[in-house]
Amino acid sequence: MTTTEVAKDQEYSATELIALEEQYGAHNYHPLDVVIERASGAWVYDVAGNRYLDFLAAYSAVNQGHCHPAILQALVEQAHKVTLTSRAFRNDQLPLLYRDLHELTGFEMALPMNSGAEAVETALKAARKWGETVKGIPADQTEIVVASGNFHGRTIAIVGLSSDPQYRSGFGPFPAGFREAAFGDIDDLRRKITANTAAFLVEPIQGEAGIVIPPAGYLAAAAALCREHNVLLITDEIQSGLGRTGKLFAFEHEGIRPDMVIVGKALSGGFYPVSAVLSSREILGVFHPGDHGSTFGGNPLACAVARAALRVLVDEDLVKRSAQLGAYALERLQQIQSAKVREIRGKGLWIAMELKEPARPICEALQQRGVLCKETHATVIRIAPPLMIGREDLDWGLEQIEAVLAG
Ligand SMILES: *Cc1c(COP(=O)(O)O)cnc(C)c1O
């Protein structure tokens, strides 16, 4: 592209860019009409130069903050060397990502993919194969239990697990072999487990459902139940993991250890899609060459970015920061006296404001005041800024929320 073409691109106004997007792009999202051009840390800037505090952090993919310089440097340095080898050949970054993931999380092995949904699919495939080859479930009879209200991604198999009609409607038929247990209800989980159950897949806290926290002890009881029935416990920590809830993983709040953990989003600090399944040698050992794969999964660029993103989490103590700032923000938001508010709940820097009225107009009012939030379902607003946010910025954002809810 020539310099003149670049200059011409920059002349598009927000209105024109939105019109282009509406005309030529599929309408599978309903974004706020803010056209972001650049970002740094907890702040994003639109094409007109207005700045906004990011209280969504790309659904927790930018826990480390936008365009973190250390991750950027790793990306650029690696991009100059080699970006993609495919797994037909080895590369010098993948072994180091494996080592780093093991050292940080304690899990014996990892399997890298790209999007979160792909990692969920990978965990489901591993669980089925483990069910057949290790547990001895008859071929094509394995069952996997999922939780009501779940969100695990958008592939056909995964929307088949959803209890949200909009996610499923028009996309069937779906793969068989899944059963749903009411989220948070240990008795229902017990009822749904059969001799053919290979795994229970669950978000420790349901993000897309609106930061729904199950009753204390639920996950620990589910872990015990799974162990008793030789059922694998799989936690989807794509959104709840890597510091968001004030622990490295949300399962730590209940002192358990799942058999498989799925990570994505913040695994790359928002630079690049990187996801992974973390598990044991016994479980990931069910995959043999040719059983499963991905052209981009485990590529050296992704691995270098993920290694830098994990290093930032540790070096900047972002997990502890999430716990401390989250407890402070939750207490402050819970003090809001407003007829609009039904409930405010959260864990770490992951807070849901459940309203008695539609959340979209509140998000639009916050946008006018320079804070970006997004409604989830009709009446919940999720507060999830980058974990590196400064206390003063956080305070300023909370003041805007207080003002909008008071008005
Ligand atoms: C975002 C998310 C996914 C899907 O990740 P994609 O990268 O969008 O495919 C899966 N599970 C949970 C809990 C998520 O929040």
mmCIF file with all atom_site columns, N, CA, C and O in Angstrom, residues 230-252:
data_model
loop_
_atom_site.group_PDB
_atom_site.id
_atom_site.type_symbol
_atom_site.label_atom_id
_atom_site.label_alt_id
_atom_site.label_comp_id
_atom_site.label_asym_id
_atom_site.label_entity_id
_atom_site.label_seq_id
_atom_site.pdbx_PDB_ins_code
_atom_site.Cartn_x
_atom_site.Cartn_y
_atom_site.Cartn_z
_atom_site.occupancy
_atom_site.B_iso_or_equiv
_atom_site.pdbx_formal_charge
_atom_site.auth_seq_id
_atom_site.auth_comp_id
_atom_site.auth_asym_id
_atom_site.auth_atom_id
_atom_site.pdbx_PDB_model_num
ATOM 1  N N  . ASN A 1 230 ? -15.422 -41.942 38.309 1.00 0.00 ? 230 ASN A N  1
ATOM 2  C CA . ASN A 1 230 ? -14.402 -41.995 37.252 1.00 0.00 ? 230 ASN A CA 1
ATOM 3  C C  . ASN A 1 230 ? -14.813 -41.170 36.030 1.00 0.00 ? 230 ASN A C  1
ATOM 4  O O  . ASN A 1 230 ? -14.756 -41.624 34.888 1.00 0.00 ? 230 ASN A O  1
ATOM 5  N N  . VAL A 1 231 ? -15.249 -39.959 36.329 1.00 0.00 ? 231 VAL A N  1
ATOM 6  C CA . VAL A 1 231 ? -15.664 -38.991 35.296 1.00 0.00 ? 231 VAL A CA 1
ATOM 7  C C  . VAL A 1 231 ? -14.660 -37.851 35.321 1.00 0.00 ? 231 VAL A C  1
ATOM 8  O O  . VAL A 1 231 ? -14.287 -37.376 36.395 1.00 0.00 ? 231 VAL A O  1
ATOM 9  N N  . LEU A 1 232 ? -14.206 -37.421 34.147 1.00 0.00 ? 232 LEU A N  1
ATOM 10 C CA . LEU A 1 232 ? -13.244 -36.320 34.097 1.00 0.00 ? 232 LEU A CA 1
ATOM 11 C C  . LEU A 1 232 ? -13.948 -34.997 34.384 1.00 0.00 ? 232 LEU A C  1
ATOM 12 O O  . LEU A 1 232 ? -15.026 -34.745 33.861 1.00 0.00 ? 232 LEU A O  1
ATOM 13 N N  . LEU A 1 233 ? -13.308 -34.172 35.202 1.00 0.00 ? 233 LEU A N  1
ATOM 14 C CA . LEU A 1 233 ? -13.823 -32.818 35.419 1.00 0.00 ? 233 LEU A CA 1
ATOM 15 C C  . LEU A 1 233 ? -13.032 -31.863 34.521 1.00 0.00 ? 233 LEU A C  1
ATOM 16 O O  . LEU A 1 233 ? -11.802 -31.781 34.613 1.00 0.00 ? 233 LEU A O  1
ATOM 17 N N  . ILE A 1 234 ? -13.755 -31.192 33.625 1.00 0.00 ? 234 ILE A N  1
ATOM 18 C CA . ILE A 1 234 ? -13.127 -30.229 32.713 1.00 0.00 ? 234 ILE A CA 1
ATOM 19 C C  . ILE A 1 234 ? -13.635 -28.839 33.067 1.00 0.00 ? 234 ILE A C  1
ATOM 20 O O  . ILE A 1 234 ? -14.845 -28.597 33.017 1.00 0.00 ? 234 ILE A O  1
ATOM 21 N N  . THR A 1 235 ? -12.734 -27.924 33.439 1.00 0.00 ? 235 THR A N  1
ATOM 22 C CA . THR A 1 235 ? -13.193 -26.544 33.663 1.00 0.00 ? 235 THR A CA 1
ATOM 23 C C  . THR A 1 235 ? -12.780 -25.682 32.480 1.00 0.00 ? 235 THR A C  1
ATOM 24 O O  . THR A 1 235 ? -11.636 -25.697 32.045 1.00 0.00 ? 235 THR A O  1
ATOM 25 N N  . ASP A 1 236 ? -13.761 -24.949 31.974 1.00 0.00 ? 236 ASP A N  1
ATOM 26 C CA . ASP A 1 236 ? -13.519 -23.985 30.900 1.00 0.00 ? 236 ASP A CA 1
ATOM 27 C C  . ASP A 1 236 ? -13.146 -22.664 31.571 1.00 0.00 ? 236 ASP A C  1
ATOM 28 O O  . ASP A 1 236 ? -13.994 -21.961 32.114 1.00 0.00 ? 236 ASP A O  1
ATOM 29 N N  . GLU A 1 237 ? -11.847 -22.358 31.541 1.00 0.00 ? 237 GLU A N  1
ATOM 30 C CA . GLU A 1 237 ? -11.335 -21.137 32.187 1.00 0.00 ? 237 GLU A CA 1
ATOM 31 C C  . GLU A 1 237 ? -10.875 -20.128 31.130 1.00 0.00 ? 237 GLU A C  1
ATOM 32 O O  . GLU A 1 237 ? -9.989  -19.314 31.382 1.00 0.00 ? 237 GLU A O  1
ATOM 33 N N  . ILE A 1 238 ? -11.499 -20.199 29.965 1.00 0.00 ? 238 ILE A N  1
ATOM 34 C CA . ILE A 1 238 ? -11.108 -19.289 28.883 1.00 0.00 ? 238 ILE A CA 1
ATOM 35 C C  . ILE A 1 238 ? -11.326 -17.837 29.297 1.00 0.00 ? 238 ILE A C  1
ATOM 36 O O  . ILE A 1 238 ? -10.524 -16.962 28.983 1.00 0.00 ? 238 ILE A O  1
ATOM 37 N N  . GLN A 1 239 ? -12.415 -17.594 30.033 1.00 0.00 ? 239 GLN A N  1
ATOM 38 C CA . GLN A 1 239 ? -12.675 -16.226 30.487 1.00 0.00 ? 239 GLN A CA 1
ATOM 39 C C  . GLN A 1 239 ? -12.340 -16.041 31.966 1.00 0.00 ? 239 GLN A C  1
ATOM 40 O O  . GLN A 1 239 ? -11.851 -14.987 32.377 1.00 0.00 ? 239 GLN A O  1
ATOM 41 N N  . SER A 1 240 ? -12.570 -17.065 32.790 1.00 0.00 ? 240 SER A N  1
ATOM 42 C CA . SER A 1 240 ? -12.380 -16.928 34.237 1.00 0.00 ? 240 SER A CA 1
ATOM 43 C C  . SER A 1 240 ? -10.922 -17.107 34.647 1.00 0.00 ? 240 SER A C  1
ATOM 44 O O  . SER A 1 240 ? -10.539 -16.705 35.746 1.00 0.00 ? 240 SER A O  1
ATOM 45 N N  . GLY A 1 241 ? -10.108 -17.695 33.756 1.00 0.00 ? 241 GLY A N  1
ATOM 46 C CA . GLY A 1 241 ? -8.733  -18.032 34.115 1.00 0.00 ? 241 GLY A CA 1
ATOM 47 C C  . GLY A 1 241 ? -7.756  -16.895 33.947 1.00 0.00 ? 241 GLY A C  1
ATOM 48 O O  . GLY A 1 241 ? -8.112  -15.780 33.552 1.00 0.00 ? 241 GLY A O  1
ATOM 49 N N  . LEU A 1 242 ? -6.497  -17.188 34.251 1.00 0.00 ? 242 LEU A N  1
ATOM 50 C CA . LEU A 1 242 ? -5.384  -16.249 34.065 1.00 0.00 ? 242 LEU A CA 1
ATOM 51 C C  . LEU A 1 242 ? -5.631  -14.929 34.795 1.00 0.00 ? 242 LEU A C  1
ATOM 52 O O  . LEU A 1 242 ? -5.372  -13.847 34.273 1.00 0.00 ? 242 LEU A O  1
ATOM 53 N N  . GLY A 1 243 ? -6.129  -15.059 36.026 1.00 0.00 ? 243 GLY A N  1
ATOM 54 C CA . GLY A 1 243 ? -6.160  -13.919 36.940 1.00 0.00 ? 243 GLY A CA 1
ATOM 55 C C  . GLY A 1 243 ? -7.481  -13.210 37.098 1.00 0.00 ? 243 GLY A C  1
ATOM 56 O O  . GLY A 1 243 ? -7.660  -12.447 38.047 1.00 0.00 ? 243 GLY A O  1
ATOM 57 N N  . ARG A 1 244 ? -8.414  -13.414 36.201 1.00 0.00 ? 244 ARG A N  1
ATOM 58 C CA . ARG A 1 244 ? -9.624  -12.584 36.190 1.00 0.00 ? 244 ARG A CA 1
ATOM 59 C C  . ARG A 1 244 ? -10.372 -12.606 37.521 1.00 0.00 ? 244 ARG A C  1
ATOM 60 O O  . ARG A 1 244 ? -10.911 -11.596 37.959 1.00 0.00 ? 244 ARG A O  1
ATOM 61 N N  . THR A 1 245 ? -10.432 -13.759 38.193 1.00 0.00 ? 245 THR A N  1
ATOM 62 C CA . THR A 1 245 ? -11.235 -13.842 39.424 1.00 0.00 ? 245 THR A CA 1
ATOM 63 C C  . THR A 1 245 ? -10.416 -13.617 40.690 1.00 0.00 ? 245 THR A C  1
ATOM 64 O O  . THR A 1 245 ? -10.907 -13.823 41.793 1.00 0.00 ? 245 THR A O  1
ATOM 65 N N  . GLY A 1 246 ? -9.149  -13.201 40.520 1.00 0.00 ? 246 GLY A N  1
ATOM 66 C CA . GLY A 1 246 ? -8.317  -12.987 41.697 1.00 0.00 ? 246 GLY A CA 1
ATOM 67 C C  . GLY A 1 246 ? -7.495  -14.210 42.081 1.00 0.00 ? 246 GLY A C  1
ATOM 68 O O  . GLY A 1 246 ? -6.778  -14.193 43.090 1.00 0.00 ? 246 GLY A O  1
ATOM 69 N N  . LYS A 1 247 ? -7.622  -15.280 41.330 1.00 0.00 ? 247 LYS A N  1
ATOM 70 C CA . LYS A 1 247 ? -6.736  -16.448 41.417 1.00 0.00 ? 247 LYS A CA 1
ATOM 71 C C  . LYS A 1 247 ? -6.250  -16.710 39.999 1.00 0.00 ? 247 LYS A C  1
ATOM 72 O O  . LYS A 1 247 ? -6.881  -16.264 39.036 1.00 0.00 ? 247 LYS A O  1
ATOM 73 N N  . LEU A 1 248 ? -5.167  -17.484 39.868 1.00 0.00 ? 248 LEU A N  1
ATOM 74 C CA . LEU A 1 248 ? -4.725  -17.794 38.507 1.00 0.00 ? 248 LEU A CA 1
ATOM 75 C C  . LEU A 1 248 ? -5.862  -18.492 37.761 1.00 0.00 ? 248 LEU A C  1
ATOM 76 O O  . LEU A 1 248 ? -6.187  -18.150 36.634 1.00 0.00 ? 248 LEU A O  1
ATOM 77 N N  . PHE A 1 249 ? -6.476  -19.489 38.442 1.00 0.00 ? 249 PHE A N  1
ATOM 78 C CA . PHE A 1 249 ? -7.649  -20.170 37.895 1.00 0.00 ? 249 PHE A CA 1
ATOM 79 C C  . PHE A 1 249 ? -8.801  -20.073 38.893 1.00 0.00 ? 249 PHE A C  1
ATOM 80 O O  . PHE A 1 249 ? -8.579  -20.150 40.098 1.00 0.00 ? 249 PHE A O  1
ATOM 81 N N  . ALA A 1 250 ? -10.017 -19.954 38.372 1.00 0.00 ? 250 ALA A N  1
ATOM 82 C CA . ALA A 1 250 ? -11.179 -19.829 39.256 1.00 0.00 ? 250 ALA A CA 1
ATOM 83 C C  . ALA A 1 250 ? -11.394 -21.104 40.073 1.00 0.00 ? 250 ALA A C  1
ATOM 84 O O  . ALA A 1 250 ? -11.930 -21.048 41.173 1.00 0.00 ? 250 ALA A O  1
ATOM 85 N N  . PHE A 1 251 ? -10.951 -22.264 39.564 1.00 0.00 ? 251 PHE A N  1
ATOM 86 C CA . PHE A 1 251 ? -11.162 -23.507 40.330 1.00 0.00 ? 251 PHE A CA 1
ATOM 87 C C  . PHE A 1 251 ? -10.424 -23.480 41.658 1.00 0.00 ? 251 PHE A C  1
ATOM 88 O O  . PHE A 1 251 ? -10.782 -24.185 42.595 1.00 0.00 ? 251 PHE A O  1
ATOM 89 N N  . GLU A 1 252 ? -9.387  -22.639 41.760 1.00 0.00 ? 252 GLU A N  1
ATOM 90 C CA . GLU A 1 252 ? -8.609  -22.570 43.014 1.00 0.00 ? 252 GLU A CA 1
ATOM 91 C C  . GLU A 1 252 ? -9.441  -22.053 44.185 1.00 0.00 ? 252 GLU A C  1
ATOM 92 O O  . GLU A 1 252 ? -9.112  -22.332 45.342 1.00 0.00 ? 252 GLU A O  1
#
